[in-house]
């Protein structure tokens, strides 16, 4: 084969990938004379991340802007997630990847300060759609433990592990020379070091007084002006948190022994009150028994009633095994709210941002390890709000994903209508309180659906249109099986330790709405979509016996190989009625001989009520064979016009007619090869005892010889093996000698070289790189009957590729994708007349082949290379070696800019696209090295330049490889910051203002500025300027468009600042006018009175 000169080489194609990728073609088919005029060019492609959905993985901190109503969550991996109203989500990442230990909003300023575990603080600009860091400050000699930014202040207090407090100007991100040293703060009140600073806050009524809490139990009220401590408060137990009463005369501390101490600021000798909320009070008046630490307390007042005290932790030690609780104390009532997961942090949402006013709490945001809960404090029973975010992706671990962009428009309303009936009841009737930002108004309006399969057997359908994600419908596949009621009745889950119902792979046809799923217990379930509720008296069951001993197989259709269930009869029948499927106990032990003809799960025998949505049509189960467990299913496909489902594993393939509930074919892989086939493999020796293969199982060769079970995707933390949704391409990691079916493709093509007419056929791909064809003979007429079975004829090998086959597709002579034929959807529970209106078999394509002329192209992609084969001549006309050193994990033929291309994701992190049919490289980006098998198992491409993968166990990352989408991304993203007027400060009242009452302000500039406090030590911290708003502009556009965008934003910000200045000037003038009138009235009132008359 000779190499071709590619006319257009992709800019920036890496040397590594170009050396391992080559485009070659058969002699006599020069690239210059391409058979199809291709329109896709490298300019159509660009790779970028779009949006991240799901619950933040490993959260550790949280903050809320009460004016903008935006919530920020920081994680242990340095990620920052911001949430507003429905559809308003944003993801940012700190480069260092260190844990975010604390977050502080500059309230209503569109900025956020993050403190990291690597002792750095960062200022984020949230006024742009893609937030960017404006400044960073890295501490060199001190470890950051706590931060506090007072409302409407530019001075940030930073507490350290040494017990010192430093002050940072958030505008310039420079350190002030003003430092509060720990020894000056505690002086002689403690003989030992007080420990790290665990709390800093200013007195709500006096900004000049700073409350500092040390871990050892000492609290200091520091006077900022006089630079000395006013009072010191000491308690024997360590402090976890401190909260002020809004009047600034009392504060509450939570301690490690489960107590709350309330202190009057002018009485430091002892606490005014000590309570143990969850402690048992002894009758003899002794001290209550110690409880678990109260990790956080918040003290919020109301104008018209009792204050709220909200705390986490503090339960008694005898509550072993009890779930984490949030305690709400209001007046004399105490409510203990159990949470599903441990509490990370909580925040009480209040009506006012001013700490000196009545707080009026209305909700509590509780950040859990795996969930976010918002509790309504205004309703009896404290109900939770219904979340608008897709935070339940990980409700059960995700085992597979599929992504469908530009699907039929009626699908989303249909799924939503059946899914809306599944919603929980009992939510708060109020609107979701985290409601800030504006949802992006993008120009892309095509419908997108994401399907996720889960470890508990559930399947979720998500509306992913317009960069949003909302759950549409949830299907529980485990409902068709019997569940164990106790430990003694453990289900016969023989090939998985846990999660016997986990979804292995799924196939969905959006047009016919047929859904077929395969589970790890070697079961296949076929579903139809119906809008009507139905009760199924008996779940239709078909048991299939697939075995590896090829010598016993004489013909594809063996009498003992199937367990048909007659459509007319209610009860399923077994072969010769000798092995009833419900007698699972017969083979549970080997005392009565080897287990045989027994499935891994027991289908329920009681009637099954099926709600509108997806309803079971047929359950197919593989059974044990002579003591050997069934091999897991590795590939799956459905052909709705013929009513067929085909599935395969390491033993071969089986074809089932799901309408007639019969097994049509059960064939070993060796039988697919023709006798004269050069690639034919001899039947392999019997496999290792009880070593199931398949995508989700632990296939480390030789390591599990003594283990007869296959681990589920969630039972092994390392996730040693994986599967794609339509194939199991583990072979490149752990290659076995046994050949496994890896992909199927139903099509209408030319099964044999000699064919001149198109006919239905099935392409079969294996892990050894063979692509074989099988001709289907469908009976004439609209319905095929049991007397007229569908026949299969193996036509031998079409072509051979390096590596396991991942995907197959068919193009017509113009290079347009020929989608598999489908039956239009009809409601299976509708009347016969309505069914007949819709239910029409698609006529076969007209014969379009002439003698000596190819009219179709078969696109075949394996783990190593791609080939395009002309049909019916079966000539390989294009070949491209995708990678030599790595292997392809996922490949899909997708629509892009009105044409089609082949998209590939490699294990070395490269994402590539190749033109069709000529396989020219169009895109090659080193995006994401494979660091986790979860990514390999869930990565999938879709049409119009969309793709996604599970970036963490709880989050979906969506990306685009379309230049058009990248250009429009700024319009599509939501806005976090919206101009909102800051609420008015609480009215101090005339007499408070006259006699010095009310909140006392402080000119911090005079105290902390360089002129007053001097410069800080240069070695203490290093200032790092951030990329700032320019980073966001780069994302917005490039070239002239970028300059215009930057200028527009600058003008907007300047205009906004000028507008704010005008408003402030007007407010000052009004205030001065009011003061003048008050002064004049006072003068008139008192001018003629003597001093003793006042």
Short mmCIF file of C-alpha atoms in Angstrom, two decimals, residues 169 718 797 817 1081:
data_model
loop_
_atom_site.label_atom_id
_atom_site.label_comp_id
_atom_site.label_asym_id
_atom_site.label_seq_id
_atom_site.Cartn_x
_atom_site.Cartn_y
_atom_site.Cartn_z
CA UNK A 169 -6.82 44.42 50.80
CA UNK A 718 -10.17 0.73 41.35
CA UNK A 797 -15.99 -12.41 6.75
CA UNK A 817 -25.47 7.94 6.45
CA UNK A 1081 -35.96 71.90 63.70
#
